[in-house]
Tab-separated table of C-alpha atoms in Angstrom:
chain	number	residue	atom	x	y	z
A	373	MET	CA	-35.257	-19.626	-42.636
A	374	ALA	CA	-33.112	-17.262	-41.108
A	375	LYS	CA	-30.741	-18.209	-38.308
A	376	ILE	CA	-32.650	-19.164	-34.972
A	377	ALA	CA	-31.847	-17.712	-31.363
A	378	LEU	CA	-33.628	-19.374	-28.550
A	379	ILE	CA	-33.716	-17.120	-25.373
A	380	THR	CA	-35.310	-18.073	-21.962
A	381	GLY	CA	-36.349	-15.262	-19.679
A	382	ALA	CA	-37.269	-13.076	-22.602
A	383	THR	CA	-40.074	-11.218	-20.787
A	384	SER	CA	-37.627	-8.258	-19.250
A	385	GLY	CA	-34.529	-7.075	-18.758
A	386	ILE	CA	-31.347	-8.689	-20.622
A	387	GLY	CA	-33.668	-11.395	-22.166
A	388	GLU	CA	-35.745	-8.608	-23.760
A	389	ALA	CA	-32.784	-6.664	-25.045
A	390	CYS	CA	-31.313	-9.862	-26.553
A	391	ALA	CA	-34.642	-10.374	-28.385
A	392	ASN	CA	-34.455	-6.796	-29.853
A	393	LEU	CA	-30.852	-7.115	-30.653
A	394	PHE	CA	-30.872	-10.437	-32.424
A	395	ALA	CA	-33.938	-9.673	-34.251
A	396	ARG	CA	-32.509	-6.302	-35.751
A	397	GLU	CA	-29.729	-8.645	-36.969
A	398	GLY	CA	-31.888	-10.787	-38.786
A	399	TYR	CA	-32.544	-13.740	-36.585
A	400	SER	CA	-35.580	-15.569	-35.985
A	401	LEU	CA	-36.425	-15.968	-32.343
A	402	ILE	CA	-38.039	-18.762	-29.909
A	403	LEU	CA	-38.738	-16.237	-26.991
A	404	THR	CA	-39.779	-18.127	-23.491
A	405	GLY	CA	-40.767	-16.946	-20.239
A	406	ARG	CA	-43.556	-17.293	-17.621
A	407	ARG	CA	-45.713	-14.150	-18.850
A	408	LEU	CA	-47.386	-14.981	-21.952
A	409	ASP	CA	-49.098	-11.362	-22.334
A	410	ARG	CA	-45.470	-10.010	-22.252
A	411	LEU	CA	-44.297	-12.519	-24.648
A	412	GLU	CA	-46.788	-12.053	-27.162
A	413	LYS	CA	-46.471	-8.141	-26.954
A	414	LEU	CA	-42.915	-8.400	-27.597
A	415	ALA	CA	-43.290	-10.837	-30.478
A	416	ALA	CA	-45.913	-8.459	-31.834
A	417	HIS	CA	-43.309	-5.579	-31.624
A	418	LEU	CA	-40.572	-7.568	-33.132
A	419	ASN	CA	-42.691	-8.872	-35.835
A	420	LYS	CA	-43.769	-5.407	-36.859
A	421	LYS	CA	-40.379	-3.676	-36.606
A	422	TYR	CA	-38.028	-5.920	-38.117
A	423	ASN	CA	-40.408	-8.390	-39.786
A	424	THR	CA	-39.117	-11.040	-37.398
A	425	GLU	CA	-40.554	-14.750	-37.309
A	426	VAL	CA	-41.149	-15.323	-33.502
A	427	ALA	CA	-42.319	-18.533	-31.645
A	428	VAL	CA	-43.401	-17.741	-28.200
A	429	CYS	CA	-43.585	-20.681	-25.534
A	430	ALA	CA	-44.776	-19.471	-22.182
A	431	PHE	CA	-43.393	-22.024	-19.352
A	432	ASP	CA	-41.465	-21.659	-16.302
A	433	VAL	CA	-37.801	-23.185	-16.677
A	434	ARG	CA	-38.171	-24.918	-13.137
A	435	ASP	CA	-40.675	-27.184	-14.566
A	436	ARG	CA	-39.062	-29.989	-16.441
A	437	GLU	CA	-42.275	-31.243	-17.755
A	438	GLN	CA	-43.170	-27.796	-19.275
A	439	VAL	CA	-39.861	-27.231	-20.847
A	440	ASN	CA	-39.790	-30.757	-22.410
A	441	VAL	CA	-43.284	-30.567	-23.772
A	442	ASN	CA	-43.210	-26.837	-25.127
A	443	LEU	CA	-39.961	-27.291	-26.770
A	444	ASP	CA	-40.376	-30.720	-28.047
A	445	ASN	CA	-43.977	-29.581	-29.373
A	446	LEU	CA	-42.193	-26.948	-31.714
A	447	PRO	CA	-42.175	-27.665	-35.584
A	448	ALA	CA	-39.168	-29.276	-37.006
A	449	LYS	CA	-37.859	-25.968	-38.496
A	450	TRP	CA	-37.646	-24.142	-35.140
A	451	LYS	CA	-35.123	-27.041	-33.779
A	452	LYS	CA	-32.294	-25.526	-36.140
A	453	VAL	CA	-31.368	-23.510	-33.187
A	454	ASN	CA	-28.147	-21.416	-34.099
A	455	VAL	CA	-27.722	-19.774	-30.613
A	456	LEU	CA	-29.218	-20.708	-27.234
A	457	ILE	CA	-29.265	-17.811	-24.820
A	458	ASN	CA	-29.828	-19.465	-21.570
A	459	ASN	CA	-30.957	-16.014	-19.325
A	460	ALA	CA	-33.708	-16.952	-17.254
A	461	GLY	CA	-32.175	-16.555	-13.814
A	462	LEU	CA	-32.982	-14.760	-10.263
A	463	SER	CA	-31.774	-13.955	-6.984
A	464	GLN	CA	-34.235	-13.810	-3.888
A	465	GLY	CA	-33.134	-12.606	-0.494
A	466	LEU	CA	-30.105	-11.403	0.789
A	467	ASP	CA	-29.515	-12.831	4.199
A	468	PRO	CA	-26.668	-14.813	6.089
A	469	ILE	CA	-26.545	-18.297	5.756
A	470	GLN	CA	-27.972	-19.126	9.451
A	471	SER	CA	-31.212	-17.020	8.620
A	472	GLY	CA	-31.667	-17.458	4.838
A	473	SER	CA	-35.094	-18.737	3.731
A	474	ILE	CA	-35.042	-22.016	2.233
A	475	ASP	CA	-37.795	-21.305	0.024
A	476	ASP	CA	-35.723	-18.689	-1.573
A	477	TRP	CA	-32.927	-21.231	-1.975
A	478	GLU	CA	-35.039	-23.646	-3.718
A	479	THR	CA	-36.204	-21.028	-5.802
A	480	MET	CA	-32.762	-20.182	-6.997
A	481	ILE	CA	-31.556	-23.397	-7.282
A	482	ASP	CA	-34.248	-24.534	-9.304
A	483	THR	CA	-34.392	-21.773	-11.630
A	484	ASN	CA	-30.451	-20.956	-12.050
A	485	ILE	CA	-28.997	-24.339	-12.338
A	486	LYS	CA	-31.889	-26.862	-12.963
A	487	GLY	CA	-33.863	-24.821	-15.303
A	488	LEU	CA	-30.744	-24.138	-17.243
A	489	LEU	CA	-30.129	-27.887	-17.313
A	490	TYR	CA	-33.587	-28.823	-18.444
A	491	VAL	CA	-33.300	-26.306	-21.511
A	492	SER	CA	-29.736	-27.121	-22.307
A	493	LYS	CA	-30.166	-31.151	-22.426
A	494	MET	CA	-33.132	-30.511	-24.834
A	495	VAL	CA	-31.590	-27.851	-27.137
A	496	SER	CA	-27.996	-29.349	-27.316
A	497	LYS	CA	-29.490	-32.654	-28.344
A	498	TRP	CA	-30.765	-31.059	-31.252
A	499	MET	CA	-27.479	-29.013	-32.062
A	500	VAL	CA	-25.665	-32.245	-31.866
A	501	ALA	CA	-27.927	-33.617	-34.525
A	502	ASN	CA	-27.783	-30.461	-36.676
A	503	GLY	CA	-24.043	-30.578	-36.325
A	504	PHE	CA	-24.012	-26.626	-35.202
A	505	GLY	CA	-24.867	-24.427	-32.458
A	506	HIS	CA	-23.797	-21.876	-29.635
A	507	ILE	CA	-24.659	-22.086	-26.206
A	508	ILE	CA	-24.563	-18.714	-24.371
A	509	ASN	CA	-24.876	-19.142	-20.536
A	510	LEU	CA	-25.504	-16.007	-18.511
A	511	GLY	CA	-23.455	-16.198	-15.217
A	512	SER	CA	-22.573	-13.514	-12.828
A	513	LEU	CA	-19.754	-11.772	-11.237
A	514	ALA	CA	-20.996	-13.373	-8.236
A	515	GLY	CA	-20.115	-16.668	-10.063
A	516	LYS	CA	-16.309	-15.657	-9.660
A	517	GLU	CA	-16.204	-13.798	-6.381
A	518	VAL	CA	-18.332	-14.293	-3.205
A	519	TYR	CA	-19.898	-11.640	-1.450
A	520	PRO	CA	-21.615	-11.208	2.104
A	521	ASN	CA	-25.109	-12.596	2.445
A	522	GLY	CA	-24.800	-14.130	-1.205
A	523	ASN	CA	-24.001	-17.521	-0.343
A	524	VAL	CA	-26.708	-19.545	-2.301
A	525	TYR	CA	-27.075	-17.116	-5.087
A	526	CYS	CA	-23.297	-17.151	-5.485
A	527	ALA	CA	-23.072	-20.876	-5.162
A	528	THR	CA	-25.986	-21.043	-8.139
A	529	LYS	CA	-23.756	-18.589	-10.246
A	530	PHE	CA	-20.331	-20.692	-9.645
A	531	ALA	CA	-22.451	-23.753	-10.713
A	532	VAL	CA	-23.172	-21.855	-14.130
A	533	ASP	CA	-19.550	-21.185	-14.661
A	534	ALA	CA	-18.589	-24.929	-13.873
A	535	LEU	CA	-21.340	-26.339	-16.055
A	536	SER	CA	-20.352	-23.881	-18.768
A	537	LYS	CA	-16.948	-25.188	-18.784
A	538	GLY	CA	-18.117	-28.929	-18.689
A	539	MET	CA	-20.565	-28.133	-21.560
A	540	ARG	CA	-17.576	-26.779	-23.741
A	541	ALA	CA	-15.651	-29.955	-22.908
A	542	ASP	CA	-18.720	-32.300	-23.913
A	543	LEU	CA	-19.729	-30.686	-27.106
A	544	LEU	CA	-16.426	-29.432	-28.617
A	545	SER	CA	-16.363	-32.480	-30.524
A	546	HIS	CA	-19.738	-31.754	-31.967
A	547	GLY	CA	-18.761	-28.195	-33.195
A	548	ILE	CA	-20.825	-26.559	-30.640
A	549	ARG	CA	-19.366	-23.394	-29.099
A	550	VAL	CA	-20.158	-22.763	-25.297
A	551	THR	CA	-19.592	-19.077	-23.809
A	552	ALA	CA	-20.379	-17.750	-20.423
A	553	ILE	CA	-21.121	-14.204	-19.919
A	554	HIS	CA	-20.690	-12.795	-16.494
A	555	PRO	CA	-22.182	-9.342	-15.797
A	556	GLY	CA	-21.713	-7.059	-12.860
A	557	ALA	CA	-24.587	-4.732	-11.611
A	558	VAL	CA	-27.239	-4.248	-14.179
A	559	GLU	CA	-30.206	-2.280	-13.400
A	560	THR	CA	-33.238	-4.390	-14.593
A	561	GLU	CA	-36.172	-5.978	-12.496
A	562	PHE	CA	-33.375	-8.158	-10.781
A	563	SER	CA	-33.135	-6.282	-7.654
A	564	GLU	CA	-36.981	-6.013	-7.175
A	565	VAL	CA	-37.290	-9.650	-7.699
A	566	ARG	CA	-34.383	-10.168	-4.944
A	567	PHE	CA	-36.252	-7.985	-2.565
A	568	HIS	CA	-39.613	-9.491	-3.522
A	569	GLY	CA	-41.035	-6.382	-4.703
A	570	ASP	CA	-39.899	-3.769	-2.356
A	571	LYS	CA	-38.975	-1.131	-5.170
A	572	GLU	CA	-37.348	1.366	-2.652
A	573	ARG	CA	-34.720	-1.197	-1.363
A	574	ALA	CA	-34.089	-2.144	-4.718
A	575	LYS	CA	-33.338	1.478	-5.871
A	576	LYS	CA	-30.654	1.749	-3.309
A	577	THR	CA	-28.531	-1.184	-4.888
A	578	TYR	CA	-27.716	1.456	-7.434
A	579	GLU	CA	-27.282	4.428	-5.436
A	580	GLY	CA	-23.650	6.470	-5.968
A	581	PHE	CA	-22.762	4.791	-9.126
A	582	LYS	CA	-23.805	3.963	-13.017
A	583	PRO	CA	-24.758	0.339	-13.269
A	584	LEU	CA	-24.837	-1.425	-16.348
A	585	VAL	CA	-28.107	-1.590	-18.478
A	586	ALA	CA	-29.716	-4.592	-20.189
A	587	ASP	CA	-28.410	-3.299	-23.741
A	588	ASP	CA	-24.637	-3.310	-22.526
A	589	VAL	CA	-25.029	-6.903	-21.696
A	590	ALA	CA	-27.119	-7.852	-24.778
A	591	GLU	CA	-24.351	-6.065	-26.808
A	592	THR	CA	-21.756	-8.344	-25.234
A	593	ILE	CA	-23.669	-11.346	-25.930
A	594	TRP	CA	-23.965	-10.307	-29.551
A	595	PHE	CA	-20.337	-9.950	-29.729
A	596	ALA	CA	-19.662	-13.729	-28.580
A	597	ALA	CA	-22.731	-14.855	-30.869
A	598	SER	CA	-21.478	-13.320	-34.124
A	599	ARG	CA	-17.744	-14.301	-34.062
A	600	PRO	CA	-16.892	-16.672	-37.131
A	601	ALA	CA	-17.745	-20.282	-36.409
A	602	HIS	CA	-13.669	-21.222	-35.759
A	603	VAL	CA	-13.880	-18.798	-33.001
A	604	ASN	CA	-14.955	-19.542	-29.611
A	605	ILE	CA	-15.304	-16.936	-26.633
A	606	SER	CA	-15.198	-19.144	-23.455
A	607	GLU	CA	-15.967	-16.260	-21.300
A	608	LEU	CA	-16.430	-12.512	-20.777
A	609	ILE	CA	-16.834	-10.447	-17.637
A	610	VAL	CA	-18.621	-7.030	-17.983
A	611	THR	CA	-19.055	-4.784	-15.307
A	612	PRO	CA	-19.761	-1.288	-14.398
A	613	THR	CA	-16.464	1.055	-13.859
A	614	ALA	CA	-17.578	1.034	-10.390
A	615	GLN	CA	-17.096	-2.577	-9.822
A	616	ALA	CA	-13.913	-3.006	-12.098
A	617	THR	CA	-11.922	-3.986	-9.109
A	618	VAL	CA	-12.447	-6.304	-6.216
A	619	THR	CA	-12.150	-3.540	-3.709
A	620	ASN	CA	-15.067	-1.783	-5.217
A	621	ILE	CA	-17.347	-4.790	-5.675
A	622	PHE	CA	-17.979	-5.236	-2.037
A	623	ARG	CA	-19.163	-1.307	-1.318
A	624	SER	CA	-22.778	-1.198	-0.220
A	625	PRO	CA	-25.530	1.341	0.584
A	626	GLU	CA	-26.282	-0.254	3.846
A	627	VAL	CA	-23.876	-1.037	6.480
A	628	GLY	CA	-22.813	-4.727	6.968
A	629	LYS	CA	-24.558	-5.644	3.616
A	630	SER	CA	-23.656	-6.079	-0.139
A	631	GLU	CA	-26.528	-4.866	-2.252
A	632	ARG	CA	-24.775	-3.878	-5.260
A	633	TRP	CA	-24.462	-7.466	-6.858
A	634	ASN	CA	-26.819	-8.090	-9.949
A	635	LYS	CA	-27.617	-10.571	-12.651
């Protein structure tokens, strides 16, 4: 069987772009996400275009039981995962701490931190048993610098940064590599999710500069994943040119708000 990549949040954006890129490079794929119809459509496309073998697992990473049951029930051959891409993540709301939605907070914490942990625990156990593997966590520029009204989202991405470092320390003796990828603004469904489906407000996020696209980040992930086994890329920060300095990070289309942060 070809090398295997497991990609969470593969139904759109960076996850979908990674699926296309890794399929092109000859990987078999385990694709996960909440929307089964999108997963099946993507799997059929990749099989037709690249003759890629694809396993589809529809579940929400926030649900520990769903994660465990779906992954544990995979046939043994699919548990020889070479690369885990922890891409599933989101932001909801953009409010100061005193008026933020607790429901939004819990959704971000459960997805960005706990969901990543649930998947990583299962797959890292396989990797330790197999004696090989590479975990790639999608962090964010928001996990390196906080911004106004980003509070809980930033906290979750700071946690991803810390977890990546902790995983690297824990798994080093097993020959398992760990990489954190920290993108800046990426034009995907991310802002629509953040603003609960408000497409006009989401569109304003990218006004006045050229954001990254999903393929830009997927290619950065592939760069890290394709290094020889003796090379570990600990972390990479990739931003639009407009976000290349801290003074530009905080520019906003709305006075007093910072809506330019993405993934």
